[in-house]
XYZ file of C-alpha atoms in Angstrom:
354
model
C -24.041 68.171 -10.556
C -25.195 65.016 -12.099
C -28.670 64.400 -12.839
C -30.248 62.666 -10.246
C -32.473 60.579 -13.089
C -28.587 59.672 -13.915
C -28.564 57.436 -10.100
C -30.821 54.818 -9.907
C -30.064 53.849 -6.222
C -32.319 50.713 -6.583
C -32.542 47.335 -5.215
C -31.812 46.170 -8.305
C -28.598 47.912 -8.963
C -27.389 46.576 -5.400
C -27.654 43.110 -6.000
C -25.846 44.137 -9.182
C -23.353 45.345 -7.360
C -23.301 42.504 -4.795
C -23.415 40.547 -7.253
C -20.659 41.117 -9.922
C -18.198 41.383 -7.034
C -19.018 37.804 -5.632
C -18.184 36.643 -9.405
C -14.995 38.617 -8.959
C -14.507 36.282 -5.867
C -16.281 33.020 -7.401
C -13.888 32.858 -10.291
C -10.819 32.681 -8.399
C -12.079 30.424 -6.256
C -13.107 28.767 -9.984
C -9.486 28.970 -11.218
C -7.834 27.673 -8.359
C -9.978 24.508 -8.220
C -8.762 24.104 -12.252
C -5.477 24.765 -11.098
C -5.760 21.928 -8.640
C -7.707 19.332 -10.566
C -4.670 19.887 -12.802
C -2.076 19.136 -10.270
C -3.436 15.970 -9.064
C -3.418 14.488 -12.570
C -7.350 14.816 -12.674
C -8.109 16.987 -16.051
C -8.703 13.224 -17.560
C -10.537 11.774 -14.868
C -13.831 11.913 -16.696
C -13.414 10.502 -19.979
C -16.169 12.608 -21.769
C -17.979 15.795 -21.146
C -20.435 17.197 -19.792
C -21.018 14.481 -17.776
C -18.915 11.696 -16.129
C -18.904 8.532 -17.908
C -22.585 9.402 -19.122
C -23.755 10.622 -15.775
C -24.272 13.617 -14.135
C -22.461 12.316 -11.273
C -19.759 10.024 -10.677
C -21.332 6.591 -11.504
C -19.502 3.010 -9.717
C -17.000 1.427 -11.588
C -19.256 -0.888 -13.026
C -21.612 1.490 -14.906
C -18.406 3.387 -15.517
C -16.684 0.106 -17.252
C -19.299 -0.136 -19.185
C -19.615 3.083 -20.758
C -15.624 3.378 -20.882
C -13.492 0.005 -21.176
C -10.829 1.612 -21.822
C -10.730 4.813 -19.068
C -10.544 2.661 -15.652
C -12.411 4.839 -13.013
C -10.226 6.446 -10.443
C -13.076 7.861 -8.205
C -10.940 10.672 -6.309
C -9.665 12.007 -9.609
C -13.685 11.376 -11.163
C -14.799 13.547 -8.309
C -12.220 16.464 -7.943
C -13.135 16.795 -12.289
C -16.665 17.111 -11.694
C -16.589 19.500 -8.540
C -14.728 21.706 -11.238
C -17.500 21.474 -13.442
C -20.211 21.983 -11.091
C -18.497 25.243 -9.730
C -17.680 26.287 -13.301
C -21.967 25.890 -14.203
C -22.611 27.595 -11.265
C -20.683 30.580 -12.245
C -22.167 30.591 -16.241
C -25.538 31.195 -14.340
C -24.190 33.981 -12.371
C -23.264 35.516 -15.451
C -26.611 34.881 -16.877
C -28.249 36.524 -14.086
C -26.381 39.480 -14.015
C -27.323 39.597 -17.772
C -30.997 39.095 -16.904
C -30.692 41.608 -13.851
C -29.043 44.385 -16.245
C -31.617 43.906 -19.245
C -33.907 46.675 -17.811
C -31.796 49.281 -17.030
C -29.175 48.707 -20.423
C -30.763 52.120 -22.286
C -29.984 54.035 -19.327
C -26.390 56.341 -20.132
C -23.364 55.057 -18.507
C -25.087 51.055 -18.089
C -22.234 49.055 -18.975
C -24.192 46.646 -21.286
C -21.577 45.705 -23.440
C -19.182 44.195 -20.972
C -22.234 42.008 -19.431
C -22.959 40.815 -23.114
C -19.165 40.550 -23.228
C -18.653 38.847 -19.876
C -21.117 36.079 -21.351
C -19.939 35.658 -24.342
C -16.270 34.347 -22.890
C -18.182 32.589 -20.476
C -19.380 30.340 -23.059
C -16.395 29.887 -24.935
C -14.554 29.249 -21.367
C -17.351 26.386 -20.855
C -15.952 25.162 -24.926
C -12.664 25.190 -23.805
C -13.293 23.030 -20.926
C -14.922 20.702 -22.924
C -12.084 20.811 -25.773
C -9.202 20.206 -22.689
C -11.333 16.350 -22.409
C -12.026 15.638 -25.789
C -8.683 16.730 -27.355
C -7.234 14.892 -24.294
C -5.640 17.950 -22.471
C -3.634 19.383 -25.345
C -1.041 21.561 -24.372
C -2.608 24.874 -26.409
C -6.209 24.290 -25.531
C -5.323 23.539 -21.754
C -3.256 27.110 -21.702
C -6.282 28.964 -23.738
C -8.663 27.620 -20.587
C -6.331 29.584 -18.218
C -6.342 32.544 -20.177
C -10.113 32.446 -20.571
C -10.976 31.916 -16.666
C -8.676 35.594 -16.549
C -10.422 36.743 -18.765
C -13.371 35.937 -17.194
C -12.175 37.376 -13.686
C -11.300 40.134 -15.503
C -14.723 41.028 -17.024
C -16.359 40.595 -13.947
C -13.940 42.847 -12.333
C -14.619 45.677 -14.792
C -18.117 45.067 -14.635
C -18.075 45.955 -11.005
C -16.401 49.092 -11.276
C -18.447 50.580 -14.121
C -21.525 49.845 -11.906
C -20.229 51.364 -9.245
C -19.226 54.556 -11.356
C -23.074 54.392 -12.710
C -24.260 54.063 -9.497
C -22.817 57.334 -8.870
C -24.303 58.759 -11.565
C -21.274 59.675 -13.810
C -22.040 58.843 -17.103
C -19.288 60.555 -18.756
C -17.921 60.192 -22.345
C -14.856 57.739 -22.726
C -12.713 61.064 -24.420
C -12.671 62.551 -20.921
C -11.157 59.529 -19.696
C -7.360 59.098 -20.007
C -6.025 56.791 -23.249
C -3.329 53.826 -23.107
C -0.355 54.658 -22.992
C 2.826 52.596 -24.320
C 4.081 51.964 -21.347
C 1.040 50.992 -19.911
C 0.620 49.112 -23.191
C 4.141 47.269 -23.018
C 3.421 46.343 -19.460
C -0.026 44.607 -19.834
C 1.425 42.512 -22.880
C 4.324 41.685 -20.965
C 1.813 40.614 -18.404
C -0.341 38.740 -20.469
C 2.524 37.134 -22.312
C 4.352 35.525 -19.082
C 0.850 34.269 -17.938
C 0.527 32.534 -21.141
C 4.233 31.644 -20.639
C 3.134 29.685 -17.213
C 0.247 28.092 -18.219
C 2.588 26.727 -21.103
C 5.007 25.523 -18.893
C 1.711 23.804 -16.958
C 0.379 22.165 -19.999
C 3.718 20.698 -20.995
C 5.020 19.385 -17.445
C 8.021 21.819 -17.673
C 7.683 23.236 -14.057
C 11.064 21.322 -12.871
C 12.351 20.787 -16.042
C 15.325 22.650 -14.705
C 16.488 22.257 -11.572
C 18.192 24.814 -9.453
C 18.560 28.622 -9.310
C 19.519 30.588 -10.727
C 21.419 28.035 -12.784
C 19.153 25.488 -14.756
C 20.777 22.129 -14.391
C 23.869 23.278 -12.777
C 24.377 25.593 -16.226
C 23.285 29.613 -17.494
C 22.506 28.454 -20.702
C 21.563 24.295 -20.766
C 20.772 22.655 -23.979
C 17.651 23.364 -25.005
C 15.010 22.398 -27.905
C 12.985 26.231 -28.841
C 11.556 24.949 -31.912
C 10.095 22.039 -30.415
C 9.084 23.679 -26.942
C 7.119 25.833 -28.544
C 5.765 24.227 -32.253
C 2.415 25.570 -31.361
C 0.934 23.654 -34.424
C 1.539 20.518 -33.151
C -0.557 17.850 -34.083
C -3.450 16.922 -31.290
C -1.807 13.106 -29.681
C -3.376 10.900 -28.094
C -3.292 12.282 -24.775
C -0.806 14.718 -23.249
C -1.124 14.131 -19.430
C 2.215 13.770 -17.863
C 3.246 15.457 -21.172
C 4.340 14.182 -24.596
C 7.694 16.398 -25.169
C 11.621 15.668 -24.430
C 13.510 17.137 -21.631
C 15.469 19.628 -24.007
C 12.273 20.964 -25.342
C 10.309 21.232 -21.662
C 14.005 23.326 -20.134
C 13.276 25.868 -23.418
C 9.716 26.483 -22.028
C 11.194 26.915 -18.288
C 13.267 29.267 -19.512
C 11.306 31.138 -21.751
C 9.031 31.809 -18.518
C 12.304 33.087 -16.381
C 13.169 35.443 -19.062
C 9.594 36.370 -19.636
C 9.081 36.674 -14.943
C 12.769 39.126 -15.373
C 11.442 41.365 -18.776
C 7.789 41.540 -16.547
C 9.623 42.983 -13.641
C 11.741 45.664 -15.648
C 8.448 46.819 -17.289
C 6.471 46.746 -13.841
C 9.117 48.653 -12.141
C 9.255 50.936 -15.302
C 5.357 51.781 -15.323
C 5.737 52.405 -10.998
C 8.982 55.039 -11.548
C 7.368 57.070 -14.109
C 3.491 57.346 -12.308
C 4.733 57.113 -8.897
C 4.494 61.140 -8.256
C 0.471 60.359 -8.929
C -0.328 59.862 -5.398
C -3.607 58.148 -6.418
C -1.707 55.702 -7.861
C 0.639 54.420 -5.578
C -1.268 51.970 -3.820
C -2.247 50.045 -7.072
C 1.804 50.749 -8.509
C 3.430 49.660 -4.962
C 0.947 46.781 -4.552
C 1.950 45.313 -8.400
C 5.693 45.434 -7.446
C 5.296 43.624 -4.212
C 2.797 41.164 -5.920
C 5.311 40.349 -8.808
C 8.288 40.199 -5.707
C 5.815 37.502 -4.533
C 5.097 35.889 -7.306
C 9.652 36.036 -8.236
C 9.844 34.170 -4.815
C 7.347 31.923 -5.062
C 8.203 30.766 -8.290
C 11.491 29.998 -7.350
C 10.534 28.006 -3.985
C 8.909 25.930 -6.674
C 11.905 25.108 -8.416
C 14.116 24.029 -5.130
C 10.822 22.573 -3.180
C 10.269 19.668 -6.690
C 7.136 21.776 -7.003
C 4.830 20.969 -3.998
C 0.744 21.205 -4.442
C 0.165 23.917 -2.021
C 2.977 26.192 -3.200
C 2.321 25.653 -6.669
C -1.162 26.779 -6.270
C 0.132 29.915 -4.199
C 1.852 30.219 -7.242
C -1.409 30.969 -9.632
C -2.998 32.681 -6.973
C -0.027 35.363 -7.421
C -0.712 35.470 -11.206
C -4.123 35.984 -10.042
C -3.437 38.926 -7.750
C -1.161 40.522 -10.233
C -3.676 39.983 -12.959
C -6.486 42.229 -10.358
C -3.719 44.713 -9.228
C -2.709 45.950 -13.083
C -6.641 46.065 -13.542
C -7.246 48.276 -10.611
C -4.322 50.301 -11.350
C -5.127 50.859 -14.849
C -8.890 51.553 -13.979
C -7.302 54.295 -11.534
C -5.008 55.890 -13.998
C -8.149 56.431 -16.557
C -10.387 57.621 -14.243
C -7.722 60.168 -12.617
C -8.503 62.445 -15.532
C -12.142 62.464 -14.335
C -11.235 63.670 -11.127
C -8.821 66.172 -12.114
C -10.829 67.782 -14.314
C -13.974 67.677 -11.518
C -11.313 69.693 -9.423
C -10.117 72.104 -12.120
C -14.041 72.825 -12.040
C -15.064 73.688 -8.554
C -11.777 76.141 -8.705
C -12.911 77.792 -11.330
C -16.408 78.231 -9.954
C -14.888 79.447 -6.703
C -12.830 81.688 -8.290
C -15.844 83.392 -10.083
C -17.859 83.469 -6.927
């Protein structure tokens, strides 16, 4: 039985709680508004950072003429860039509080301390990134990094939830009872990771029709394409890449990079649910993956017939979003499992000596 020093049912661990789970909600929320200034062409609409033409709000075209000759003010497009921004503060500060909240209890076993210092550490390079997508004029790698660090971000926050919870239970058990990655587990999280950073490649670069039809791409299996140039990740930083700087050969190679990538995410997905499946704990979190990435197949390709609408397009990264929480969950299941097995190998034993 765990010590009851070990479960400090306080206030202060509630709000914790309360807390790190409205940041799990907050950053999507976050995300999604990126995702949208994006769409509606509005990444540039400030010209400089952190403020908007040298103001802290959206100043009239006059002030804003002045400041920037050359970056006319489109005030919708001003405004939907510095909503991001405010939302995006506001969630640094609920990382900082949950920082400030956690200080006092971070010597106590089990505190998960690290992934709060963690959680703001990629907060701040997140808020860096934002700033790099305006200066360097939303190049193509920076803009993909920023969608990979708001994950990361949800992420964090996700995993800080669930190891309070655990220490709110009072189980502040070493990591060796807990289960290790396994390849499989291993292959599918890459696979996962690498077609995210597949789609917010074909984002950055404007590919998202760049074929047209399915399952063909331009009426053909295998259309010209330009690898090399689709993805020269070393490129050097242009003058500004909104609408995109690269030819139609090299965007199709990025489109199709991301098909292959959705089909080899599926095989591994359906992989990892076959060979845990007879883990009944599991099943939820295994079946709920396949049907998100089923989703996600679909919605993908309504993209590609519908010329990419705004509202399914954003469905779109809210799919990536789920899937990104589901192999989380699962995986946090999976490790802990091993906890619960052995609790139950225990109270056999000790009714077997009674």
């Amino acid at each position: 039985m765990p010590d009851a020093s070990l479960q400090p049912a306080t206030a202060r661990l509630r709000l914790l709680l309360r807390l790190s789970l409205a940041g799990v909600v907050f950053t999507t929320v976050v995300i999604l508004i990126g995702v949208w200034t994006r769409l509606v062409d509005a990444g540039l609409g400030c010209p400089d950072w952190p403020g908007c033409y040298g103001r802290l709000v959206v100043p009239d075209a006059e002030r804003a003429m002045a400041h920037s000759p050359d970056a006319p003010l489109e005030v919708f497009k001003a405004w939907v860039e510095m909503i991001h921004r405010y939302v995006a503060s506001a969630l640094g500060l609920l990382v900082i509080a949950l920082l400030v909240l956690g200080a006092g209890l971070r010597r106590r076993p089990g505190y998960p301390w690290a992934t709060s210092v963690a959680l703001l550490i990629v907060i701040l390079l997140q808020g860096a990134f934002g700033a790099f997508t305006v200066t360097l004029k939303l190049w193509p790698q920076v803009v993909t990094m920023h969608l990979l660090g708001g994950l990361a971000v949800l992420l964090l926050f996700l995993w800080l939830h669930l190891s309070l919870r655990r220490f709110a239970k009072g189980d502040a058990a070493p990591s060796s009872r807990r289960r290790r990655l396994t390849p499989l587990w291993g292959v599918a999280m890459l696979m996962l990771l690498l077609q995210l950073a597949l789609g917010g490649w074909v984002s950055s670069n404007y590919a998202g029709i760049a074929c047209q039809g399915f399952p063909t791409c331009n009426g053909e299996w295998w259309p010209e394409m330009d690898w090399s140039e689709g993805f020269h990740l070393t490129q050097t930083v242009g003058p500004n890449y909104l609408h995109g700087q690269l030819h139609a050969d090299a965007r199709t190679a990025i489109h199709q990079g991301h098909r292959i990538g959705a089909l080899l995410l599926g095989l591994a997905l359906v992989a990892l649910a076959a060979r845990y499946w007879k883990e009944t704990r599991l099943r939820p979190w295994l079946g709920g993956l396949v049907i998100a990435y089923g989703v996600q197949l679909g919605l993908g390709i309504a993209n590609v017939l519908m010329w990419l609408p705004l509202w399914l397009a954003l469905l779109h990264t809210a799919g990536a979003v789920a899937l990104v929480l589901l192999m989380a969950l699962g995986l946090w299941q999976w490790r802990e499992s091993a906890l619960v097995a052995d609790d139950s190998t225990r109270r056999d034993k000790e009714w077997v000596h009674v």
